Short mmCIF file of C-alpha atoms and ligand atoms in Angstrom, two decimals:
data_model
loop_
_atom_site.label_atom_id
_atom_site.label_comp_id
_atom_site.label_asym_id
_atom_site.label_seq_id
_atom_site.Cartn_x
_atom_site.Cartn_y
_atom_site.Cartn_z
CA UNK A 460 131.04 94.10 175.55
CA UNK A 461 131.59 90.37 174.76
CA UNK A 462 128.39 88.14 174.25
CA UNK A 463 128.06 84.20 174.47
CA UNK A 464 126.30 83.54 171.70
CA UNK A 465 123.52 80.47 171.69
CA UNK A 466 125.49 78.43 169.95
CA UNK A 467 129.14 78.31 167.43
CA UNK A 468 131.57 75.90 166.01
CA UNK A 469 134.62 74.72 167.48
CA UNK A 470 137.35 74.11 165.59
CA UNK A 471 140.67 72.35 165.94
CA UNK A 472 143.84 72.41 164.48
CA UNK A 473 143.14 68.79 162.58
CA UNK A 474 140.22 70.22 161.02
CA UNK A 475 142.36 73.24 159.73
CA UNK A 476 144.81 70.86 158.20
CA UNK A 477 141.93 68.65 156.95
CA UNK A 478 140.89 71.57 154.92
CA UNK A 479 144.75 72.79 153.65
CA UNK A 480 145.08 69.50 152.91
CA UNK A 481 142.73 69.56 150.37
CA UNK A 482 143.61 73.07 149.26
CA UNK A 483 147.09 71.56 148.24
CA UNK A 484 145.49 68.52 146.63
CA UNK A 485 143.57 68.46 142.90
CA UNK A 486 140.32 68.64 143.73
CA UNK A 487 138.36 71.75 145.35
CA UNK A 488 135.11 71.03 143.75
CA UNK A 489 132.96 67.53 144.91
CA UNK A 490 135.50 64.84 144.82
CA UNK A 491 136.81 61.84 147.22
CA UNK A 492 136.91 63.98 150.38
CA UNK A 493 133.49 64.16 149.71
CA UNK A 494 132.66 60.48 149.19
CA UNK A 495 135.01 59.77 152.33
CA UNK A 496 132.69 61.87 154.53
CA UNK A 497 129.92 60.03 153.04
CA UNK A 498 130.96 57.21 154.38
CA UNK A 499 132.27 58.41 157.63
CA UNK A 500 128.79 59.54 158.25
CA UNK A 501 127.06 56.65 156.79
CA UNK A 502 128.68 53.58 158.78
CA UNK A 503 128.75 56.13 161.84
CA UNK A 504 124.86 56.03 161.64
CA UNK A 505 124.16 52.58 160.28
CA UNK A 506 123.05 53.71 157.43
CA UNK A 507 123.32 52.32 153.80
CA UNK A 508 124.03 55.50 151.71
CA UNK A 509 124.54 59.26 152.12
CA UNK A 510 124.41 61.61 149.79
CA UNK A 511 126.54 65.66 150.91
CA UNK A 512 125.14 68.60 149.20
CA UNK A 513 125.56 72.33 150.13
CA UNK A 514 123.06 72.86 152.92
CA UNK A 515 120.16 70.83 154.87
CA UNK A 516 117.99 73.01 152.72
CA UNK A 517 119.48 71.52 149.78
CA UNK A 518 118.83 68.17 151.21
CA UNK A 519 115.23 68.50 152.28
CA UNK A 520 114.73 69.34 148.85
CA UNK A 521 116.52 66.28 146.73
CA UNK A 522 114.30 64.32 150.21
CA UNK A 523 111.25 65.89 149.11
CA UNK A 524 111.73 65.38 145.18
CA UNK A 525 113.18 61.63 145.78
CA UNK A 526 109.88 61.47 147.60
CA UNK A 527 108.34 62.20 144.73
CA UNK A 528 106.14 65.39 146.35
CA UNK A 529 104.80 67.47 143.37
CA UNK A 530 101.36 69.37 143.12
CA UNK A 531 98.53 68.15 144.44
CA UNK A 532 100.26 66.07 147.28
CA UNK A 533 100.76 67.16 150.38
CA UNK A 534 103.62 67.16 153.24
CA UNK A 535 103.28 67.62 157.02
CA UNK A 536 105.50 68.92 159.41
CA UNK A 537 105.94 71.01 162.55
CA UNK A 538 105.47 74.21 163.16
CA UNK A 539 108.06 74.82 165.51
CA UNK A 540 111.16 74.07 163.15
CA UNK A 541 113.01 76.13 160.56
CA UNK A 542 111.01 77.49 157.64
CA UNK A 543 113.23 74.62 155.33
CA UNK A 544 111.51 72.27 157.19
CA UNK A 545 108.28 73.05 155.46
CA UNK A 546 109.52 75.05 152.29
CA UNK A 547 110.98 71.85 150.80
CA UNK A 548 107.70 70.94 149.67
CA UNK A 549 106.77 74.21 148.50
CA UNK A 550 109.70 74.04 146.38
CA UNK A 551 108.18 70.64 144.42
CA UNK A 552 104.69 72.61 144.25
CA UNK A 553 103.26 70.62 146.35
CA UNK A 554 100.56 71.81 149.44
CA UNK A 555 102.35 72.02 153.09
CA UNK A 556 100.24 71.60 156.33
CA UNK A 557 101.18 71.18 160.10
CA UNK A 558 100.94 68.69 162.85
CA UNK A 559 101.35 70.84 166.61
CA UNK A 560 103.14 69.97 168.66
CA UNK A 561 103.96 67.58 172.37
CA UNK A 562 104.03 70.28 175.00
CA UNK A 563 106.56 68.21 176.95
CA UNK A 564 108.95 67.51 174.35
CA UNK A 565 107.96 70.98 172.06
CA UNK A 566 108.39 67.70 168.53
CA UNK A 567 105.79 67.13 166.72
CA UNK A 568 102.85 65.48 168.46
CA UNK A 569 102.28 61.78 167.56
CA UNK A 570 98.76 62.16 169.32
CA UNK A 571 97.93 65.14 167.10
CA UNK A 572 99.77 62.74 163.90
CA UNK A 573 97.37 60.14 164.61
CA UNK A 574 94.10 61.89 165.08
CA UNK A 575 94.46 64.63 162.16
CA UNK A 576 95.41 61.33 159.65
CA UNK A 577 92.20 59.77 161.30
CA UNK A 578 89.70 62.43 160.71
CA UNK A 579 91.56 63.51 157.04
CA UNK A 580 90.52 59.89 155.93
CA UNK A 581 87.23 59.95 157.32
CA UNK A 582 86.61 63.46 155.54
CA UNK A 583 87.78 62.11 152.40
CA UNK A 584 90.51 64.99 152.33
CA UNK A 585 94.16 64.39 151.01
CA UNK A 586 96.22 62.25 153.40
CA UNK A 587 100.18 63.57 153.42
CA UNK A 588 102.63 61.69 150.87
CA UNK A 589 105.10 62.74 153.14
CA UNK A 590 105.50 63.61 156.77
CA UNK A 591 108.81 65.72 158.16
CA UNK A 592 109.36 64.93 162.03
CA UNK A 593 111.57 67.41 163.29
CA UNK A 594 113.91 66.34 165.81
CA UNK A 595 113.93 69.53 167.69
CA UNK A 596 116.87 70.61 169.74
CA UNK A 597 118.70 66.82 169.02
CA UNK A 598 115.69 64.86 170.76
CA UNK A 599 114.24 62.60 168.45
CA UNK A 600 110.97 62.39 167.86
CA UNK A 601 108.92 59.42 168.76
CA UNK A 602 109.69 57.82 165.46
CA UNK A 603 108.54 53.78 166.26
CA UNK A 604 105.19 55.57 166.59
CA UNK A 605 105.33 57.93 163.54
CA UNK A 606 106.70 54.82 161.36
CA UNK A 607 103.49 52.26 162.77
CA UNK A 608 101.40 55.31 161.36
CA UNK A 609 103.34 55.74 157.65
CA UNK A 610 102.75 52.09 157.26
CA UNK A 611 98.66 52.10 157.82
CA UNK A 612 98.45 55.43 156.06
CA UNK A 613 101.33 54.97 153.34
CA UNK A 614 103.21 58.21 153.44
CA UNK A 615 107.06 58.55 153.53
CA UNK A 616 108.68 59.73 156.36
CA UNK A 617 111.76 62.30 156.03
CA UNK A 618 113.64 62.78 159.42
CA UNK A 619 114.85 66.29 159.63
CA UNK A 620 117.63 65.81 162.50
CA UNK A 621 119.49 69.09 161.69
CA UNK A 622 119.30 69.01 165.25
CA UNK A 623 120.48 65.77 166.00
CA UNK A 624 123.53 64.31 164.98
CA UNK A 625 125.28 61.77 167.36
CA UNK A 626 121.89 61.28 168.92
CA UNK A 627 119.88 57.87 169.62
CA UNK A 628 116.32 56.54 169.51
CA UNK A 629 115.84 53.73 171.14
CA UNK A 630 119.31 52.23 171.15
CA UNK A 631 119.79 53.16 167.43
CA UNK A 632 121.79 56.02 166.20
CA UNK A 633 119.85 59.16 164.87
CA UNK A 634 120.48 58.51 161.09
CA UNK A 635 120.08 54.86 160.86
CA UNK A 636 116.96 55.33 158.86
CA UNK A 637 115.44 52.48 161.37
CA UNK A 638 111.76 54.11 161.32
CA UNK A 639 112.45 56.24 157.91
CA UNK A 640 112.83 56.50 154.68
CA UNK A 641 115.43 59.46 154.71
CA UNK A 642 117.09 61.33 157.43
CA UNK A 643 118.54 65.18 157.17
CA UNK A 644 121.37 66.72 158.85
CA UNK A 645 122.93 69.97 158.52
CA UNK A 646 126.49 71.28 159.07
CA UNK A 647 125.93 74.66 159.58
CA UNK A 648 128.19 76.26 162.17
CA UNK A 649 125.73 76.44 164.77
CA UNK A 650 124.92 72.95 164.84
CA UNK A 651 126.41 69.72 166.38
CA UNK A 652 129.22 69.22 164.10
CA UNK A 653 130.12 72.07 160.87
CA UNK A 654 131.20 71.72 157.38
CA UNK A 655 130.59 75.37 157.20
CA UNK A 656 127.71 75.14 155.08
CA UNK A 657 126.39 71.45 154.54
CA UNK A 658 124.15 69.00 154.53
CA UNK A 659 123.24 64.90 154.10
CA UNK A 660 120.99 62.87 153.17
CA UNK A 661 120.41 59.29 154.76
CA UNK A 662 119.12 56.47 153.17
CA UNK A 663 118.75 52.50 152.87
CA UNK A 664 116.93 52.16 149.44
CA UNK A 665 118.30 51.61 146.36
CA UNK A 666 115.90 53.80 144.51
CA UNK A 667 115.60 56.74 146.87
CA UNK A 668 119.84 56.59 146.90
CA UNK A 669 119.62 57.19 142.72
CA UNK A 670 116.89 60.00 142.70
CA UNK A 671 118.91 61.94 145.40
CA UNK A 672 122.18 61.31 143.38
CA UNK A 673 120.57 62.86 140.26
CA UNK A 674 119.14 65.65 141.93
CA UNK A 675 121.90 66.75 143.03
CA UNK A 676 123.95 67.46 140.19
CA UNK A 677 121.84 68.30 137.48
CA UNK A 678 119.60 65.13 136.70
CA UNK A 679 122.74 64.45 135.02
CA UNK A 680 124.36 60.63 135.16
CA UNK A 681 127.21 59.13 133.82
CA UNK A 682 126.41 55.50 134.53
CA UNK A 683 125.24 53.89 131.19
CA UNK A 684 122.81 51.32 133.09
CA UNK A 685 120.82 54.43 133.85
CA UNK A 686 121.13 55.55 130.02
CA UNK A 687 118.70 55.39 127.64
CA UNK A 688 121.13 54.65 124.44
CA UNK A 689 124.28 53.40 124.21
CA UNK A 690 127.28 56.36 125.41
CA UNK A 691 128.51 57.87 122.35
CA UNK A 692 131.82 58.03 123.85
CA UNK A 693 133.90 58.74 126.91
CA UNK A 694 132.34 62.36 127.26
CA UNK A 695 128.91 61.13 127.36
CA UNK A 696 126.31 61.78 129.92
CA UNK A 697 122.70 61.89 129.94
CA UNK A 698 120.56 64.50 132.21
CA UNK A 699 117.46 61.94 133.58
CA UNK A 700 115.67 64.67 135.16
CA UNK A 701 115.27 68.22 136.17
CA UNK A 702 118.31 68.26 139.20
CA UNK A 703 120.44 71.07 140.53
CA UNK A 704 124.02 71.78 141.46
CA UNK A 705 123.79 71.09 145.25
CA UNK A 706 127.14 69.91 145.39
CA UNK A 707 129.50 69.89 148.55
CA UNK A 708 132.77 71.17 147.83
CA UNK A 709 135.62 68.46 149.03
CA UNK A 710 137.01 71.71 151.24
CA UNK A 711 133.43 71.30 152.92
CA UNK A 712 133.31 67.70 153.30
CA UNK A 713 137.12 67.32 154.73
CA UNK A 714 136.30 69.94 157.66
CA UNK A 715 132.66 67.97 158.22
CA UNK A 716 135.19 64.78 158.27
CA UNK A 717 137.42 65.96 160.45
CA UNK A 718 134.89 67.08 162.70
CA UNK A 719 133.12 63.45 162.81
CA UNK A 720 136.21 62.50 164.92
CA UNK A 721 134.78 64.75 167.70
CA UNK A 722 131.16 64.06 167.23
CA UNK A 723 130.99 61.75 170.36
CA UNK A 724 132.68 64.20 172.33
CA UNK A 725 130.78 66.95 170.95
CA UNK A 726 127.30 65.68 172.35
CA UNK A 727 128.99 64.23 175.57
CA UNK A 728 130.54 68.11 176.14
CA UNK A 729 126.61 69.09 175.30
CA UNK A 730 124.98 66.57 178.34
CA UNK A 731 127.60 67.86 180.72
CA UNK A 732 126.25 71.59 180.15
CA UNK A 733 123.02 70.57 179.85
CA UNK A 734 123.03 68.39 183.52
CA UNK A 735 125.07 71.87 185.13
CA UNK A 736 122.21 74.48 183.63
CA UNK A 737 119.42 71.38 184.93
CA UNK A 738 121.53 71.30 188.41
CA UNK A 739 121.47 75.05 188.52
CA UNK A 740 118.27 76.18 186.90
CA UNK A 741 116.46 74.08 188.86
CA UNK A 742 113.74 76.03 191.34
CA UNK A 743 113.57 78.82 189.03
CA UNK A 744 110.04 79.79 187.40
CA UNK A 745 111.40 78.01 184.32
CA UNK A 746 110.11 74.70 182.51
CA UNK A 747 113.65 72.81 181.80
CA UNK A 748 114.07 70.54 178.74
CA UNK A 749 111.98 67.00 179.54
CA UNK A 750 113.62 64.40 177.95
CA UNK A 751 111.66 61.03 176.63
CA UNK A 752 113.14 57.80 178.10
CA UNK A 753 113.84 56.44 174.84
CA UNK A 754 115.81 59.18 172.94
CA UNK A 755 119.89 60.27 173.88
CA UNK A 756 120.09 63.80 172.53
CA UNK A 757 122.30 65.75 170.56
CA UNK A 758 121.47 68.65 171.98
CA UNK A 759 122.10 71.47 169.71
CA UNK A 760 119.99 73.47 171.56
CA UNK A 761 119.23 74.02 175.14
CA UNK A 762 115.70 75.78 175.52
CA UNK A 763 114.09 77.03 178.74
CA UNK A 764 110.47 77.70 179.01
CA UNK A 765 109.18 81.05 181.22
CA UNK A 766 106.23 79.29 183.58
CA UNK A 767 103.31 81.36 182.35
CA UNK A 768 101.61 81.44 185.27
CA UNK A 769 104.74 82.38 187.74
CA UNK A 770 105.62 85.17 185.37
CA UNK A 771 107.88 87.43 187.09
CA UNK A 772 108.75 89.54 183.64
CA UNK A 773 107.47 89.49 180.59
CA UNK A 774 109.16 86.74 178.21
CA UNK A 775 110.33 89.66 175.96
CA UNK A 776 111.41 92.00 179.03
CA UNK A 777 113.61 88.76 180.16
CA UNK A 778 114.98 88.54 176.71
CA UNK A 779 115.95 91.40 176.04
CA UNK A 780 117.93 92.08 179.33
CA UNK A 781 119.45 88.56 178.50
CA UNK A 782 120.88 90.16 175.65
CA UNK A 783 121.74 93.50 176.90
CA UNK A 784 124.10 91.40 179.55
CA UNK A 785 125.87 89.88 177.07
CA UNK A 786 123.93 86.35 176.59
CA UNK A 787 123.12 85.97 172.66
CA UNK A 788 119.81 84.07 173.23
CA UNK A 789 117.94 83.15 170.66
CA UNK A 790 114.37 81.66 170.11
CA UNK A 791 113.51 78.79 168.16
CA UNK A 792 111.39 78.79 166.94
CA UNK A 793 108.47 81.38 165.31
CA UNK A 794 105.72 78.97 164.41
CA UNK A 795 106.14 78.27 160.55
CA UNK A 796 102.36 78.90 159.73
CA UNK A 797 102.64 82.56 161.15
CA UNK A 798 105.53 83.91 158.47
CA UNK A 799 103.70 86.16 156.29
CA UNK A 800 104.64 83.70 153.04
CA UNK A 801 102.36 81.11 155.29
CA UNK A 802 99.51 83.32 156.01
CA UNK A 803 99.14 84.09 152.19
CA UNK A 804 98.69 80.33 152.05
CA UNK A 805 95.52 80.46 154.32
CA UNK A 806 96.93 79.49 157.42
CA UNK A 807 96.49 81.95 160.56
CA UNK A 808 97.50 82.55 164.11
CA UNK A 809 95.56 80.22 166.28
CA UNK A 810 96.17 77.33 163.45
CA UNK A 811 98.46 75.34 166.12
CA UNK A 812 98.56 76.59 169.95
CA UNK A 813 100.70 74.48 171.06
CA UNK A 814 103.47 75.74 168.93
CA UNK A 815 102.24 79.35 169.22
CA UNK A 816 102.01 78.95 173.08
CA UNK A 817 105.43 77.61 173.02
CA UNK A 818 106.89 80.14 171.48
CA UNK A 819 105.79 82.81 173.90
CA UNK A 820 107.63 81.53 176.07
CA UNK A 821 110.80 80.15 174.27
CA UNK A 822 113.94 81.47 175.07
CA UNK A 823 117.46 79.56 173.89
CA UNK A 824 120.44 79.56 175.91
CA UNK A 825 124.13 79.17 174.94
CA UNK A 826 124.70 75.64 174.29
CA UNK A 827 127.77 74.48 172.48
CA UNK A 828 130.29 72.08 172.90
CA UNK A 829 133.32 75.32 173.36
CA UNK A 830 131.47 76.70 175.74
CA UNK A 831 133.66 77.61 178.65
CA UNK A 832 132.50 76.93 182.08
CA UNK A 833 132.91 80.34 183.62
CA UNK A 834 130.72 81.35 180.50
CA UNK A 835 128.15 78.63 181.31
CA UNK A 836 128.55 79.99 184.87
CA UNK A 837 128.20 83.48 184.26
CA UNK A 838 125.00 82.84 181.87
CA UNK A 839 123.42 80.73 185.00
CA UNK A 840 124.22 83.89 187.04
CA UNK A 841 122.75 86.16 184.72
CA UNK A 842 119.42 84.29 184.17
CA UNK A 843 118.85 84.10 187.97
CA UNK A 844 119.75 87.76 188.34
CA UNK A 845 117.08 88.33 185.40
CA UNK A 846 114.07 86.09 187.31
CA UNK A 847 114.98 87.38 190.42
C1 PLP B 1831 119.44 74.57 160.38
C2 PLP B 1831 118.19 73.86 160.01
C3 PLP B 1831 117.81 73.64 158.68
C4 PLP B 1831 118.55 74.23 157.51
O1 PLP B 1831 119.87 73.92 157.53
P1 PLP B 1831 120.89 74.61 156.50
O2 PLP B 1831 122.05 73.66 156.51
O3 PLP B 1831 121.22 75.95 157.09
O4 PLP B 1831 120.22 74.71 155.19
C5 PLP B 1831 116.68 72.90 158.43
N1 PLP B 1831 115.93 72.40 159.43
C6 PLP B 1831 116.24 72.63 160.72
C7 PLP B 1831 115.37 72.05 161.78
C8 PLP B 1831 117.37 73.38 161.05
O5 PLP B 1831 117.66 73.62 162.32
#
């Protein structure tokens, strides 16, 4: 039996010749196909600088380190988000907590932001150096808000918008860096636009822009302004710092490249499934995404919420005959603080309702932009068959 999955590339036959292209050409490794998606991505955004490496993980982490995060400091994000989300920080030793989330829009809560900064500074306890708002399923988070609070508490603020490429907030392009310091993507397949494996950084500042440079290729630069002696030669570099080969390959950053092209009518394909599943959806005992006024989606993911208290099934009964029809739902996501590497940390079930009541009802349904509309409809038909 065939299944839709939740969510999977589309690729065309310019992006295949992107990447042949380059196979023909003398560089495979990191190179000017690399620097040219930069670029793309950068004045597609509004952005001053990007920086490819090999995966959003990847990226969180040169974020985290160009944020300077080490021991003793602390970062907050979501719960409901990918473990990278948090793990970045681990990875620079430093302590990870959680913010729960807005039941309406499942992000981050700027209410709960606000108050657990207000009554960490009262206590005297360790305010974050860094917050990560997620921008979970391409809607941005309310980031004026989140950027009024890292000014009167002085933390930086690291957009992870894996989620949420060819989005907007408030007229501005997901990206821009407008109420950040840095802003994530990744180019996994799954998500709005693929460079097989990939990821970005986003950034206006000079100094951020150098530290993620470094970082990604060793610590190592070749630019004798940055040196601390005179180059001995043509062959000499200098490592600065403790960095890491997080490199793109110019293979990678053609096909993300290529793809750019399409990003518009990527997330314009995505609203047009989205308004048919919120046409047809509609009256079942299911909470449909809400969308804030000021954000445009790129909806990488389309989530529908079981109404607890119309239960007809139980959320994992209706899953699991979702997938036994052929629908590859997913659920996004289990609450960070409950993996096992989290609860050895001190945190517990109960830490962050929201999230935790969220996810027991959670339930992902194929969104992507090759979806095919007899798919779309047979997944409607399915679903209602299901809740019936
Ligand atoms: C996919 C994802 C990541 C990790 O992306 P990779 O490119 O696979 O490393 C991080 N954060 C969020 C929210 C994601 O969805």
């Amino acid at each position: 039996m065939r299944t839709i999955p939740y969510g999977r590339q589309d690729i065309s036959e310019r992006d295949i010749q992107a990447v042949a292209d380059v196979l023909r050409s003398d560089w495979l490794t990191q190179g000017p196909a690399v620097e040219f998606f930069e670029k793309k991505v950068a004045a597609y955004c509004g952005a001053k600088y990007a920086v490819a490496v090999n995966s959003a993980t990847s990226a969180l982490h040169i974020a985290a380190m160009a944020a300077d995060l080490g021991p003793g400091d602390v970062l907050w994000t979501s719960p409901n988000t990918f473990v990278a989300s948090a793990n970045c920080g681990r990875y620079c030793g430093a302590d990870v907590d959680f913010v729960d989330i807005d039941s309406r829009t499942y992000n981050l809560s700027v209410e709960e932001l606000e108050q657990k900064l207000a009554t960490t500074a009262r206590s005297g306890g360790k305010l974050p150096k860094a917050v990560i708002p997620v921008h979970f399923t391409g809607q941005s988070c309310e980031m004026d808000q989140i950027w009024t609070l890292a000014q009167q508490y002085g933390f930086i603020v690291i957009e992870d918008a894996s989620h949420a490429i060819g989005g907007e907030y408030q007229g501005s392009k997901v990206g821009s860096c407008r109420f950040s310091d840095m802003t994530v993507f990744s180019y996994h397949p799954v998500k709005v636009i693929t460079s097989a494996e990939g990821g970005m950084v986003l950034t206006n500042r000079d100094d951020f822009y150098q530290k993620l440079l470094l970082s990604r290729s060793h610590g190592i630069t070749r630019n004798p302004a940055f040196m601390t002696e005179e180059p001995h030669g043509p062959w000499y570099y200098q490592m600065l710092e403790l960095g890491f080969n997080y490199r793109m390959t110019d293979l990678q950053a053609a096909l993300g490249a290529s793809q750019m092209d399409r990003v518009d009518e990527f997330v314009r394909r995505r609203h047009s499934i989205a308004e048919r599943y919120n046409r047809e959806l509609s009256g079942l005992p299911l909470r449909l995404p809400w969308q804030h006024p000021d954000n445009y989606s790129g909806y990488h993911l389309y989530v529908v919420c079981l109404e607890q208290d119309k239960e007809v099934k139980p959320h994992r009964q209706v899953f699991e005959e979702l997938r036994a029809a052929g629908i590859g739902v997913n659920l996004h996501y289990i609450p960070v603080h409950t993996q096992p590497y989290y609860q050895r940390l001190g945190f517990h079930w109960g830490d962050f309702p929201k999230a935790e009541s969220y996810y027991r009802s959670a339930i992902s349904i194929p969104m992507y932009a090759a979806l095919r509309d007899e798919d779309q409809m047979f997944v409607i038909d399915t679903i209602k068959e299901v809740l019936r």
